[in-house]
Short mmCIF file of C-alpha atoms in Angstrom, two decimals:
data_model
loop_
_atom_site.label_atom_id
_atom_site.label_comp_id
_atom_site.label_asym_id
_atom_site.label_seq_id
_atom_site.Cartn_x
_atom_site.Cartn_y
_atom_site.Cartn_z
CA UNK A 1 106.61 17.35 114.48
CA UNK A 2 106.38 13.50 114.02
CA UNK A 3 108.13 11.38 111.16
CA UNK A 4 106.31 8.88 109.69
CA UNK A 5 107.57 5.66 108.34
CA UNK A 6 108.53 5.47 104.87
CA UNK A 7 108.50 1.93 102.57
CA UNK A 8 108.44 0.59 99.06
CA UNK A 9 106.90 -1.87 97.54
CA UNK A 10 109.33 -4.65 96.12
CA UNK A 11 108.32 -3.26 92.28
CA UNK A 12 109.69 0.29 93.67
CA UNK A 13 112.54 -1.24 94.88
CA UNK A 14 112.65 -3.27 91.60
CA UNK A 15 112.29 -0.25 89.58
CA UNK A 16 115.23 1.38 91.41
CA UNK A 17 117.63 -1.07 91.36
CA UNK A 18 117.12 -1.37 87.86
CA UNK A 19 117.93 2.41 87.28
CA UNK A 20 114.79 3.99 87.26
CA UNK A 21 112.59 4.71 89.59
CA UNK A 22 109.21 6.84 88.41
CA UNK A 23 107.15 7.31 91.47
CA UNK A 24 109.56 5.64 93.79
CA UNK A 25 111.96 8.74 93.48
CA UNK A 26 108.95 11.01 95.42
CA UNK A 27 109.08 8.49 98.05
CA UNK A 28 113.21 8.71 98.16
CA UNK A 29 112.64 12.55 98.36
CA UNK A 30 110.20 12.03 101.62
CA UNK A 31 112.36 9.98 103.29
CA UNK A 32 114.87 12.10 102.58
CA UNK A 33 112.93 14.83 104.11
CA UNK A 34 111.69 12.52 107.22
CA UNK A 35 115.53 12.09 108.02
CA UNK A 36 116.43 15.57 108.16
CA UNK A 37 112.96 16.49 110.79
CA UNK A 38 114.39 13.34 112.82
CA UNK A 39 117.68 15.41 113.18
CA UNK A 40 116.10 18.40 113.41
CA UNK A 41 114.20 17.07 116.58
CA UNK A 42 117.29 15.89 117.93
CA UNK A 43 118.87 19.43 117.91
CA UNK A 44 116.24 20.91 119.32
CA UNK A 45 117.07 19.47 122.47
CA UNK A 46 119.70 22.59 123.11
CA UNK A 47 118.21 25.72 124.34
CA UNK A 48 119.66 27.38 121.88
CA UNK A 49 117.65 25.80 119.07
CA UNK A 50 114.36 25.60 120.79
CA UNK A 51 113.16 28.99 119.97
CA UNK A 52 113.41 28.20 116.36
CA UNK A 53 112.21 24.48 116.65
CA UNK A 54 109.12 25.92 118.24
CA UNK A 55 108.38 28.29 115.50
CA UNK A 56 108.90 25.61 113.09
CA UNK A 57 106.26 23.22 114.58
CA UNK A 58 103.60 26.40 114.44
CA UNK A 59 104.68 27.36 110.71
CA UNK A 60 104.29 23.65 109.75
CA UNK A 61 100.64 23.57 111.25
CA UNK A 62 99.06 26.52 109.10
CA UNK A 63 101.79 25.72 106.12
CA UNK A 64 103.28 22.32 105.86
CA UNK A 65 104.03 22.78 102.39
CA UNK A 66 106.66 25.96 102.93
CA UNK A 67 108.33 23.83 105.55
CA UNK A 68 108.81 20.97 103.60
CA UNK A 69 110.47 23.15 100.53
CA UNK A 70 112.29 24.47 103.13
CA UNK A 71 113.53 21.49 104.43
CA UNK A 72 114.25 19.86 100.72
CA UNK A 73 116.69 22.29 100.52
CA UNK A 74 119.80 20.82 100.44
CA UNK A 75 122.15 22.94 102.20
CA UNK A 76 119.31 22.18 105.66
CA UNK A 77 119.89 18.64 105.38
CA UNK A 78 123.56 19.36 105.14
CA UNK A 79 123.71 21.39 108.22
CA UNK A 80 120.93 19.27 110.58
CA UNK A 81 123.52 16.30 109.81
CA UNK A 82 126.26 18.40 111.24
CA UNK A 83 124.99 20.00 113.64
CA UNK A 84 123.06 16.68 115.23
CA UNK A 85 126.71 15.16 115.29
CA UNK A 86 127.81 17.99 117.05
CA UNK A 87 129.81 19.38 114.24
CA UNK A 88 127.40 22.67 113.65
CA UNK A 89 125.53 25.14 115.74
CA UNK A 90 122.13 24.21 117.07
CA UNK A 91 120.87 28.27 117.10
CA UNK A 92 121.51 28.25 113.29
CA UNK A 93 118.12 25.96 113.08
CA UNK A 94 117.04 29.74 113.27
CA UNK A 95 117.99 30.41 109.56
CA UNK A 96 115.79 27.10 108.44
CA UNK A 97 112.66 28.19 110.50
CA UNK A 98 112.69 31.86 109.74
CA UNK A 99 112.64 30.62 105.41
CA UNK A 100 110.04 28.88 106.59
CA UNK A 101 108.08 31.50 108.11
CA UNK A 102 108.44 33.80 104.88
CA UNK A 103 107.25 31.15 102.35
CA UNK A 104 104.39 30.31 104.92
CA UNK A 105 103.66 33.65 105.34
CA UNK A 106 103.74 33.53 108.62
CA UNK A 107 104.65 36.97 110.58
CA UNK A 108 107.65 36.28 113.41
CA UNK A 109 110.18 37.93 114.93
CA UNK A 110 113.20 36.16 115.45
CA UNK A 111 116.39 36.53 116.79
CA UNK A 112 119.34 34.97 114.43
CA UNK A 113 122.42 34.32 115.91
CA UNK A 114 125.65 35.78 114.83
CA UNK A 115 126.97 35.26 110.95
CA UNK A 116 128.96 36.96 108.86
CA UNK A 117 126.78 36.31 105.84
CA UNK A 118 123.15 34.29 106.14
CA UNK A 119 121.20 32.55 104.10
CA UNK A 120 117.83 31.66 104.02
CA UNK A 121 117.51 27.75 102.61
CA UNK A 122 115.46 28.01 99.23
CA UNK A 123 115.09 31.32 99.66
CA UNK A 124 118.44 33.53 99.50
CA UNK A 125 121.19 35.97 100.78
CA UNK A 126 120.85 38.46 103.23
CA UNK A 127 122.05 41.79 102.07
CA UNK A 128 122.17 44.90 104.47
CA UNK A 129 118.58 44.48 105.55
CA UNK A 130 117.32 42.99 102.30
CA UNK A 131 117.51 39.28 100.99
CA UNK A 132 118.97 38.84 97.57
CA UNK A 133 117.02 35.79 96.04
CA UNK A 134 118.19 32.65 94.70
CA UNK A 135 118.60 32.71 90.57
CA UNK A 136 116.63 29.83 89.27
CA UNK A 137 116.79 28.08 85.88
CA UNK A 138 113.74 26.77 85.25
CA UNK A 139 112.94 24.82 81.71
CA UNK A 140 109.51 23.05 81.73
CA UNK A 141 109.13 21.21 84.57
CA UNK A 142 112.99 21.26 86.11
CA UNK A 143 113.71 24.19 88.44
CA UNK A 144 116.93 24.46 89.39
CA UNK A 145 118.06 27.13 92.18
CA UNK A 146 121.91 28.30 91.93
CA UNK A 147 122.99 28.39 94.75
CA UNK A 148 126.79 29.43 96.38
CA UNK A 149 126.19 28.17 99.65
CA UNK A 150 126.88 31.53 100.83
CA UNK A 151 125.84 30.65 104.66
CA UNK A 152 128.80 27.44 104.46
CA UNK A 153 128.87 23.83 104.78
CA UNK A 154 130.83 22.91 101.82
CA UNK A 155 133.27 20.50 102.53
CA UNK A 156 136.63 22.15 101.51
CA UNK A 157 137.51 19.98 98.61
CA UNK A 158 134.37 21.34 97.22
CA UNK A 159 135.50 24.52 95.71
CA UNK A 160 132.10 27.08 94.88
CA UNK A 161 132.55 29.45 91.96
CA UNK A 162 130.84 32.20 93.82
CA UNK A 163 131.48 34.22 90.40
CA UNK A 164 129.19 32.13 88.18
CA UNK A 165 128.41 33.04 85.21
CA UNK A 166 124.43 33.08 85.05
CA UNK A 167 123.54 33.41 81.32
CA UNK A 168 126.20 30.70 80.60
CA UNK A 169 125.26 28.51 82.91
CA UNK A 170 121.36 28.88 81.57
CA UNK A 171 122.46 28.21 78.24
CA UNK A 172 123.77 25.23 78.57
CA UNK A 173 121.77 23.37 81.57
CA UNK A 174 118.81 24.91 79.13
CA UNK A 175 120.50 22.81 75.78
CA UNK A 176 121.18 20.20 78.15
CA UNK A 177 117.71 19.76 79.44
CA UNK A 178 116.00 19.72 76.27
CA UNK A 179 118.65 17.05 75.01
CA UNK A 180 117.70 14.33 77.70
CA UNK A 181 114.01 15.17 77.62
CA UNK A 182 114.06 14.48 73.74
CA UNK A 183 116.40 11.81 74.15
CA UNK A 184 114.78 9.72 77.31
CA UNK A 185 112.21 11.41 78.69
CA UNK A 186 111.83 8.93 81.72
CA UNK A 187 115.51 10.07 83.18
CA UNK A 188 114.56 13.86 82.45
CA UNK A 189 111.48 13.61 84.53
CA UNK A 190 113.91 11.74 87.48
CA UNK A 191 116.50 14.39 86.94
CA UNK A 192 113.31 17.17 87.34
CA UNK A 193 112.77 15.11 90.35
CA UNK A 194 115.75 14.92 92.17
CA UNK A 195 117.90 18.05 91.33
CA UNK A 196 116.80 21.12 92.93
CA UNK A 197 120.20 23.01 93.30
CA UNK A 198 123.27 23.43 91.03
CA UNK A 199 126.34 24.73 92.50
CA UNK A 200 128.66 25.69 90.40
CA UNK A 201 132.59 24.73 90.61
CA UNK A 202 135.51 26.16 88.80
CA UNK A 203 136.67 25.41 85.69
CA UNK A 204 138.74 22.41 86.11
CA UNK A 205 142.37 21.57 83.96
CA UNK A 206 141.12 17.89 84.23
CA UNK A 207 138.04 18.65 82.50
CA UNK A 208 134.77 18.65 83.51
CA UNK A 209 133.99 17.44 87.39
CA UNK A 210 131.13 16.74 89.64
CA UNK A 211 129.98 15.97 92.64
CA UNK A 212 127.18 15.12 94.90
CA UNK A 213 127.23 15.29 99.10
CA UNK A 214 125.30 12.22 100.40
CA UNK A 215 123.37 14.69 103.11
CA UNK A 216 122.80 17.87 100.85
CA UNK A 217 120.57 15.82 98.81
CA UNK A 218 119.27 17.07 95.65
CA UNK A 219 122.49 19.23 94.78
CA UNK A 220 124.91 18.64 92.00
CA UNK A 221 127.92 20.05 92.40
CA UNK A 222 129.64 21.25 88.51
CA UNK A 223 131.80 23.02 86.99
CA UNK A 224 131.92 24.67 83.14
CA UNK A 225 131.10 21.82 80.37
CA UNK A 226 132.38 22.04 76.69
CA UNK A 227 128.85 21.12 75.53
CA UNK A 228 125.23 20.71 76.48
CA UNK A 229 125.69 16.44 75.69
CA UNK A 230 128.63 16.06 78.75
CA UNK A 231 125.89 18.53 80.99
CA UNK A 232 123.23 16.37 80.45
CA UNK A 233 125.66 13.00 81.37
CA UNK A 234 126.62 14.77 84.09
CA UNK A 235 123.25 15.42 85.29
CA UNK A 236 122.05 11.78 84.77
CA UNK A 237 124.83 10.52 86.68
CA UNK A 238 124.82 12.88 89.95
CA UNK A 239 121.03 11.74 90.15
CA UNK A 240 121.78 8.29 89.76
CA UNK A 241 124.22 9.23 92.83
CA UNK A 242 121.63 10.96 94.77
CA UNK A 243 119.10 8.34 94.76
CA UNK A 244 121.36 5.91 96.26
CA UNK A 245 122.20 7.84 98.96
CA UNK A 246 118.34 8.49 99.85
CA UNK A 247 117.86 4.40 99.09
CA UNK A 248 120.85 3.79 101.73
CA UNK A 249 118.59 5.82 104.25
CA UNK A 250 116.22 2.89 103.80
CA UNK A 251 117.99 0.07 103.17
CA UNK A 252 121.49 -1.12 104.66
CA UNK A 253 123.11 -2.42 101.46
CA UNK A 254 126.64 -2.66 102.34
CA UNK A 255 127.89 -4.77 105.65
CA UNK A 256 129.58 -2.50 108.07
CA UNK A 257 133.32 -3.61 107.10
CA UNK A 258 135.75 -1.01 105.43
CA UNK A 259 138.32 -2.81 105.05
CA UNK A 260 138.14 -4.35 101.66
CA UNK A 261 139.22 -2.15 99.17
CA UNK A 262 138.51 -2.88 94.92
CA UNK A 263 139.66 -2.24 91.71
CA UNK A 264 137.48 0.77 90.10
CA UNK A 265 136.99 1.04 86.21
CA UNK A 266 136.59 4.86 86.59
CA UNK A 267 138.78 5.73 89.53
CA UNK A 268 142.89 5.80 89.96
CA UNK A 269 142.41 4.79 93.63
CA UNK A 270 140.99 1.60 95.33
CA UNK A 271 137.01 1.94 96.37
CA UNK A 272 135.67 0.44 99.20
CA UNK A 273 132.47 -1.06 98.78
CA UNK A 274 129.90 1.16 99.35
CA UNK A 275 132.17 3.58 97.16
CA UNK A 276 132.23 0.84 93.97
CA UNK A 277 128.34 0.40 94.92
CA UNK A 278 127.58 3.95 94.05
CA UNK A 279 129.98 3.78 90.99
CA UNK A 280 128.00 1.11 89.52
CA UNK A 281 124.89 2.88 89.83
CA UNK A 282 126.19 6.42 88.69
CA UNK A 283 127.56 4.00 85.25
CA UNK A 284 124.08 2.48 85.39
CA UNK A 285 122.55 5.91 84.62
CA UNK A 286 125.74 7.17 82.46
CA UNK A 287 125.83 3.56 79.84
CA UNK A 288 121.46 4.57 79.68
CA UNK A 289 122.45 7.57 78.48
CA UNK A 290 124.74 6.72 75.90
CA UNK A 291 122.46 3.78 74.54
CA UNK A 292 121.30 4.38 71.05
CA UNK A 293 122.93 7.64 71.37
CA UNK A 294 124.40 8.66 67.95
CA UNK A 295 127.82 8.63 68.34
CA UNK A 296 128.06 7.13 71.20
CA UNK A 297 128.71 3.78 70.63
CA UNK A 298 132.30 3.61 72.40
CA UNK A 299 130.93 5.44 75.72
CA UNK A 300 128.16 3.06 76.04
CA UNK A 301 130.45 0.42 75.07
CA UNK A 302 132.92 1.03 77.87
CA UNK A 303 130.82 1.82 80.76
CA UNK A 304 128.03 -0.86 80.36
CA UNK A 305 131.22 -3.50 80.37
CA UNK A 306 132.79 -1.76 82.90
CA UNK A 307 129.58 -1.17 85.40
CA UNK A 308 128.72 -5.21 84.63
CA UNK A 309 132.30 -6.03 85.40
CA UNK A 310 132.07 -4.11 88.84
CA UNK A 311 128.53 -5.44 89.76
CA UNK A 312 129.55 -8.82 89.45
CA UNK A 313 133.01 -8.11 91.68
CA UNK A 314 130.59 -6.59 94.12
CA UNK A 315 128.03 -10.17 93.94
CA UNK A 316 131.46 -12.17 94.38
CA UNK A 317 132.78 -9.67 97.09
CA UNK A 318 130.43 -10.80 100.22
CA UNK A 319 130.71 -7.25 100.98
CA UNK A 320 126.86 -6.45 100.17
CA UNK A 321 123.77 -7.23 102.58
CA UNK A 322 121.09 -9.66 101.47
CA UNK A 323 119.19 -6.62 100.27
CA UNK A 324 122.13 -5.25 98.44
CA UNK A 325 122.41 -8.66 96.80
CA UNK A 326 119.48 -8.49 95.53
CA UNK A 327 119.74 -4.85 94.27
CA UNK A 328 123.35 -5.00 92.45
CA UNK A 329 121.75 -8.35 90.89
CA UNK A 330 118.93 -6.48 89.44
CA UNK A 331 121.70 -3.57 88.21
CA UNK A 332 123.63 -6.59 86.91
CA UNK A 333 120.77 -8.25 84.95
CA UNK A 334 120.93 -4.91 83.14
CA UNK A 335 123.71 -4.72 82.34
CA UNK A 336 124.00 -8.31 80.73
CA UNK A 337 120.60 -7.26 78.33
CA UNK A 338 122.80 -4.07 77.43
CA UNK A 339 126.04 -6.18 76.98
CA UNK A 340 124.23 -8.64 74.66
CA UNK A 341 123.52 -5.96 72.12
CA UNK A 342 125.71 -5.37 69.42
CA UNK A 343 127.70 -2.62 68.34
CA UNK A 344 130.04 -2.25 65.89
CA UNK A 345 133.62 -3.78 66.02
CA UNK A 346 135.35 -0.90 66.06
CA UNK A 347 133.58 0.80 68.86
CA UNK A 348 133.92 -2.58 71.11
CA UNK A 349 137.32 -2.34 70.06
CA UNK A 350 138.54 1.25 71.27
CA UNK A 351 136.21 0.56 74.65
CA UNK A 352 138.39 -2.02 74.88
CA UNK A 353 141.71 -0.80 74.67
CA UNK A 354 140.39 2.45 76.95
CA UNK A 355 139.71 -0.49 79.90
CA UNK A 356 142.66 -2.42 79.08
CA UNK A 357 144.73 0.89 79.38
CA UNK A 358 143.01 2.21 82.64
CA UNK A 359 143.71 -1.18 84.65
CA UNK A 360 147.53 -1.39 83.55
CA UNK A 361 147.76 2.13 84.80
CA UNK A 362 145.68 1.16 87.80
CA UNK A 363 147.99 -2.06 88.38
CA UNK A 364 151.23 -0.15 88.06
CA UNK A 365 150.20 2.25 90.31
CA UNK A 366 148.68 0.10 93.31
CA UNK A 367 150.22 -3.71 93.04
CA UNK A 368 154.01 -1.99 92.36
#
């Protein structure tokens, strides 16, 4: 199985950096995909996996499209990155191939290697001799699978609400969906795009939380919202997320020093760089959102200053690449057309006092 090269042209890359994408976000997905065969290949250089690799190769020559749902699945692109670090089993390739098989159609027998529970990526559960299927929430064109991760590989300060509540969680990715198609259709049809799996988190005393892994691409990570408006946020902004990581795949936007630590507008602790890099971008997505939403003056208020604020730290910081120079400048040339807008005083005012109240609590707690 060979891995072709994957580019953009500089109005994809454009397009991106800007916050969007269109048909640039397929080509993030393929990439995606490419990197996860090229560790794939690399495990199947231990015996153990080389059964499974071999069956993979012959499903993927009668039906390339099963294996590559298959291997969009998040939780394989999670567990090749593990395992091809050394970190996860080789023989569990098994699982991957043998989904593959079934949505190919393709009769095998194979032998899986000891597991306490399985799963099949984009398929389901094993149960007894039976698989229990993935539920999906599907609305228009987004299909979501919910999925527990039943087989592991979340990181433990992921916690999975193996208990979910289905209907609920239907209701309100459903309300959700049809709010940010109606409201911008061009980051619903990105969001269709990206997100393939919701996992769903317990409720949290904080409030709502989320979370994307940079190698389970395509999963967003969240836990019970108050209402369908923070769901859809939520789901703007773990995309926004997830199409950086792919992007970083391609494109080395950060220089390779850690050190540096900065000053984050929705954080309490430092960020290094590639960390504020990927908060920029998520605000990117999250001040689009709240643009000429009603009512939501102060939110768009407070994160397009505050995502400007960090891009232009970031420009200052000599901590970006030439290619991320030229990417955060595009974010930032945003973010100056959306600061340039007005609003009314009193919604620039409470943004205001919200930033001014995070950094003093910021300060106190990191200069003493």
């Amino acid at each position: 199985m060979s891995a072709a090269p994957f580019r953009l042209t500089a109005a994809e890359f454009t397009a991106l950096a800007r916050g969007g994408g269109g048909p640039a976000v397929r080509v993030l997905r393929a990439a995606r995909r490419s990197r996860t065969l090229l560790m794939i290949r690399s495990i199947a250089a231990a015996p153990a996996a080389r059964p499974a690799y071999e069956l993979l190769r012959e499903v993927r020559r009668v039906a390339p499209a099963a294996v590559d749902r298959v291997l969009d699945h998040p939780s394989v692109g999670a567990w090749a990155t593990r395992a091809a670090l050394g970190r996860g089993r080789p023989e569990d390739l098994a699982f991957t191939a043998a989904a593959a098989a079934v949505r190919g159609g393709v009769p095998v027998e194979l032998e899986f290697p000891p597991a306490e529970v399985f799963a099949l990526p984009s398929l389901g559960v094993g149960v007894g001799v039976g698989l229990e299927p993935l539920p999906e929430v599907a609305f228009g064109p987004a299909v979501f699978q919910v999925d527990v991760w039943a087989g592991g590989g979340v990181p433990a300060e992921l916690p999975v609400d193996t208990a979910v509540d289905l209907p609920r969680l239907r209701e309100r990715v459903g309300a959700a969906w049809e709010l940010l198609a109606r409201h911008d259709p061009e980051v619903a049809a990105e969001v269709a795009e990206v997100v393939r799996v919701l996992t769903p988190m317990p409720s949290s005393p904080a409030g709502t939380s989320s979370a994307t892994l940079a190698d389970a691409y395509g999963c967003v990570f969240l836990s019970p919202a108050p209402d369908a408006e923070t769901v859809a946020v939520t789901l703007a902004h773990e995309a926004q997320h997830s199409k950086l990581a792919a992007l970083t795949d391609l494109f080395a936007l950060v220089e390779p020093d850690r050190r540096a630590v900065f000053y984050a507008p929705w954080r309490e602790d430092p960020r290094p760089a590639a960390g504020l890099l990927h908060g920029v971008y998520a605000h990117l997505g999250v001040a689009r959102f709240w643009r000429g939403r009603p009512g939501g003056e102060v939110e768009y208020a407070r994160w397009r200053s505050a995502a400007l604020e960090v891009a232009e730290t970031l420009l200052g910081s000599g901590a970006l690449t030439a290619v991320g120079v030229r990417f955060v400048g595009e974010v930032a040339g945003v973010l100056r057309e959306w600061c340039a807008e007005p609003l009314p005083a009193e919604a620039l005012a409470e943004a205001a006092a919200e930033a001014a109240s995070h950094r003093a609590r910021w300060e106190a707690a990191h200069r003493g």
